[in-house]
Tab-separated table of C-alpha atoms in Angstrom:
chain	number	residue	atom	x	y	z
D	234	UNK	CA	0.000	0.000	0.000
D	235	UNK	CA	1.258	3.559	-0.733
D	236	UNK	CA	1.952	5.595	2.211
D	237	UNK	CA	-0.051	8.885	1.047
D	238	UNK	CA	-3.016	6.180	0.412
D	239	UNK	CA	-5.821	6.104	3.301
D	240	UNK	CA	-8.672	3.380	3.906
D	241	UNK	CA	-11.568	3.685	5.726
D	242	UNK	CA	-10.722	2.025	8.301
D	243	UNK	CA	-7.081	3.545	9.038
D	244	UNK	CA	-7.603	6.133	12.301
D	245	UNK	CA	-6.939	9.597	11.493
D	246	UNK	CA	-4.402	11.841	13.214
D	247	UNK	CA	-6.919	12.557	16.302
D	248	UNK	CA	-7.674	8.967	16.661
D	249	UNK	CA	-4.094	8.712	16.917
D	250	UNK	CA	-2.902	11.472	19.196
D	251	UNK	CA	-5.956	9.691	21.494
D	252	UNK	CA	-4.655	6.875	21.598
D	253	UNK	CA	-1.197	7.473	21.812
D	254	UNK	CA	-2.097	10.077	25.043
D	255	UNK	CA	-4.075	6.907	26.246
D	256	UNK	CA	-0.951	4.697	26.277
D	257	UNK	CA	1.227	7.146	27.890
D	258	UNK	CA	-1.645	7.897	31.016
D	259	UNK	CA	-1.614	4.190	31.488
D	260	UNK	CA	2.208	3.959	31.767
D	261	UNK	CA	2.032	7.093	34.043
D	262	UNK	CA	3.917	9.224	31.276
D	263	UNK	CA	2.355	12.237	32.044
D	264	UNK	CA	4.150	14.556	29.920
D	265	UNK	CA	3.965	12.880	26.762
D	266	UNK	CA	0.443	12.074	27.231
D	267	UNK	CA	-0.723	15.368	28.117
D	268	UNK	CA	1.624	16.580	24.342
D	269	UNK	CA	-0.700	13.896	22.716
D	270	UNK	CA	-4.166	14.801	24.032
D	271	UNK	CA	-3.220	18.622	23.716
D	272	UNK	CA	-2.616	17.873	19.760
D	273	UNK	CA	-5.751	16.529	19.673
D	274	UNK	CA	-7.371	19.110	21.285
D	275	UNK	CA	-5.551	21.354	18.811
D	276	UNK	CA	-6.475	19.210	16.152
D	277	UNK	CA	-9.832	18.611	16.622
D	278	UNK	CA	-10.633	22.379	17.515
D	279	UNK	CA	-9.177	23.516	13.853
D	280	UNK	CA	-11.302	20.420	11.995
D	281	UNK	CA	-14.404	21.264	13.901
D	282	UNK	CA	-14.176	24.686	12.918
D	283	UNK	CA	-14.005	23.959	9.476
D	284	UNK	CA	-16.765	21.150	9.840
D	285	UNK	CA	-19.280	22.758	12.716
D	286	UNK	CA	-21.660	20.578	11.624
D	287	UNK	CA	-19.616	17.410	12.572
D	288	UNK	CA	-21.028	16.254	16.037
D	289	UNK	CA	-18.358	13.254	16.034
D	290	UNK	CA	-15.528	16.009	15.921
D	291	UNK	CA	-17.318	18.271	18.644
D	292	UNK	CA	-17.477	14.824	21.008
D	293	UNK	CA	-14.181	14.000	20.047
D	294	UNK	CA	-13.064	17.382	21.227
D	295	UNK	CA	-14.620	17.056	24.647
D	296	UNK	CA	-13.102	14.278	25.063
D	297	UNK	CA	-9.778	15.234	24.125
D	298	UNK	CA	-10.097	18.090	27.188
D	299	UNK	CA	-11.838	15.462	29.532
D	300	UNK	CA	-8.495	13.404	29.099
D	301	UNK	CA	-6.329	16.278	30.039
D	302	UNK	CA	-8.867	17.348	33.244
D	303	UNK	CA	-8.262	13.505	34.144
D	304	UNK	CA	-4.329	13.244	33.769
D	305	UNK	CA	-4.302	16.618	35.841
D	306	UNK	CA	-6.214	14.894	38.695
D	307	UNK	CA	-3.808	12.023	38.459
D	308	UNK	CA	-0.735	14.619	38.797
D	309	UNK	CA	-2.648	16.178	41.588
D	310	UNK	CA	-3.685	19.800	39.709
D	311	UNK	CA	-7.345	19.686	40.799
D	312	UNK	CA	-8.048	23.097	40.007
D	313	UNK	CA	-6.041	23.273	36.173
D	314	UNK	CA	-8.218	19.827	35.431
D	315	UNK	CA	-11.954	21.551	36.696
D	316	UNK	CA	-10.823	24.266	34.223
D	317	UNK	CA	-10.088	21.526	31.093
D	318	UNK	CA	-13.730	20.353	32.055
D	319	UNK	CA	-15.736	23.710	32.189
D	320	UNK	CA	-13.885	24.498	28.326
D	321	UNK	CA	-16.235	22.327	26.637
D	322	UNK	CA	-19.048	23.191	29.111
D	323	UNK	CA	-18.817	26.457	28.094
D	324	UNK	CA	-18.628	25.800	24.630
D	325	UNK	CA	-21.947	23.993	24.290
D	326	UNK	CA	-23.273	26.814	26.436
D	327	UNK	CA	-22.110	29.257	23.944
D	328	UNK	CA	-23.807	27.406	20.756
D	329	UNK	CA	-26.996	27.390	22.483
D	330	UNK	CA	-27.243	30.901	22.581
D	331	UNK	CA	-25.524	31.619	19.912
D	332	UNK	CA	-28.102	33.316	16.973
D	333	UNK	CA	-25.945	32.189	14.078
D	334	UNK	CA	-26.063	28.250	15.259
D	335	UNK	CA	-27.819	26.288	13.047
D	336	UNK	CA	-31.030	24.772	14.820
D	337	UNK	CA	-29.075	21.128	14.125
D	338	UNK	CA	-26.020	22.167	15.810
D	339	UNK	CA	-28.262	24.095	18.709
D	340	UNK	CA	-29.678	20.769	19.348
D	341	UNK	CA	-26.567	18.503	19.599
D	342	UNK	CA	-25.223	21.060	21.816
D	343	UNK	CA	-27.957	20.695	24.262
D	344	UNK	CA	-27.810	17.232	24.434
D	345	UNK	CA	-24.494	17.194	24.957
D	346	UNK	CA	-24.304	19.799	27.747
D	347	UNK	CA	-24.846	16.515	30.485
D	348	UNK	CA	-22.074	15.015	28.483
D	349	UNK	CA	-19.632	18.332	30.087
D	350	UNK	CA	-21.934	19.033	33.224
D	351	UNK	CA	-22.229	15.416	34.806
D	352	UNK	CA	-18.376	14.818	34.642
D	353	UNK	CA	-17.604	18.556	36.271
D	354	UNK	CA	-20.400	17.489	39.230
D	355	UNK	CA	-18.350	14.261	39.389
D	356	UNK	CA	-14.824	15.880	39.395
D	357	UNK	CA	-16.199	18.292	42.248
D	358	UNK	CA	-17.137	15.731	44.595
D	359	UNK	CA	-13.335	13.682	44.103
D	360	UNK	CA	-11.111	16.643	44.584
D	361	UNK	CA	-11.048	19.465	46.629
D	362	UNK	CA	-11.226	23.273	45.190
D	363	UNK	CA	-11.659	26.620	46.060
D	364	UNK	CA	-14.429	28.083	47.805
D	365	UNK	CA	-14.864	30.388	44.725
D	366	UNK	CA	-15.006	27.648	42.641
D	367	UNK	CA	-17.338	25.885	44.432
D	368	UNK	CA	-19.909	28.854	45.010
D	369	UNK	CA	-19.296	29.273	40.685
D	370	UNK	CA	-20.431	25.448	40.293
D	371	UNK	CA	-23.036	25.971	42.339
D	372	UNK	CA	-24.601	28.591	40.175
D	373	UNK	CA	-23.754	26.048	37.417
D	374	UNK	CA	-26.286	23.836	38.380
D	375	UNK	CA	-29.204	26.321	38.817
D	376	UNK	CA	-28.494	27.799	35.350
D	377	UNK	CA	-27.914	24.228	33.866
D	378	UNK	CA	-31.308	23.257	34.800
D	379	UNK	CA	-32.654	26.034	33.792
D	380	UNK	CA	-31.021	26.261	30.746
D	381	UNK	CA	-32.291	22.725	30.024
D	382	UNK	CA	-35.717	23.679	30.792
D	383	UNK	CA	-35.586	26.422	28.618
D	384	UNK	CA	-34.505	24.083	26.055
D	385	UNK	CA	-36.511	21.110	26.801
D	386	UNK	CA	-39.108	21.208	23.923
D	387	UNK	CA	-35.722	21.763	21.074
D	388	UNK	CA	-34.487	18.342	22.742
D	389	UNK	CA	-37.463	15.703	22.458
């Protein structure tokens, strides 16, 4: 096969820089997985924006930064890895109010704001932060589930 060839079934660079950061968090490499999943951030961020209809780059992106807010716990920066989870949060937020997001887009966003909001609850409870932080997440919730109300009849 011809190197500049590509089948379907070959992983693209993302895939790669995943997978790659995924080997080096389970052999405790923390620098060289947290270079891996921050190309694929990278990566991911520059296809999606040239693709913002692409839902499977969007979740890929999330979960690039939900890698990185995991490796931080394991290396013991609580607060840098709440931050890597509230990125994407924010995001999603963003698109849903956002007048120039298509409705389609609109929608996956919504659903996927308990995709970014469920893991930062769940972070929360494991590690300690600051009491800022916590009084911030706390008015997280109440406009989540508002925001989710608001939204409620765009997701069924």
């Amino acid at each position: 096969m011809l190197a500049n060839n590509k089948t379907d079934s070959e992983p693209v660079l993302w895939q790669r820089l995943l997978t790659f950061g995924n080997q080096c968090y389970n052999n405790q490499d923390w620098q060289q997985a947290e270079y891996y999943y921050k190309e694929a951030e990278s990566h991911l961020e520059f296809l999606w924006s040239l693709d913002e209809t692409n839902s499977n780059l969007l979740m890929a992106w999330i979960t690039a930064l939900h890698n990185l807010a995991y490796l931080c716990e394991s290396t013991g920066d609580s607060q840098l890895g709440l931050q890597y989870l509230l990125i994407p949060h924010y995001k999603l937020l963003s698109l849903t109010k956002d007048l120039g997001t298509s409705e389609d887009l609109k929608v996956t966003a919504i659903n996927a704001l308990s995709l970014t909001f469920t893991p930062i609850m769940a972070y929360t409870k494991r590690n300690p932060i600051c009491e800022e932080c916590q009084k911030f997440i706390n008015s997280l919730k109440g406009s989540f589930g508002e925001h989710l109300e608001k939204h409620s009849q765009v997701v069924h």
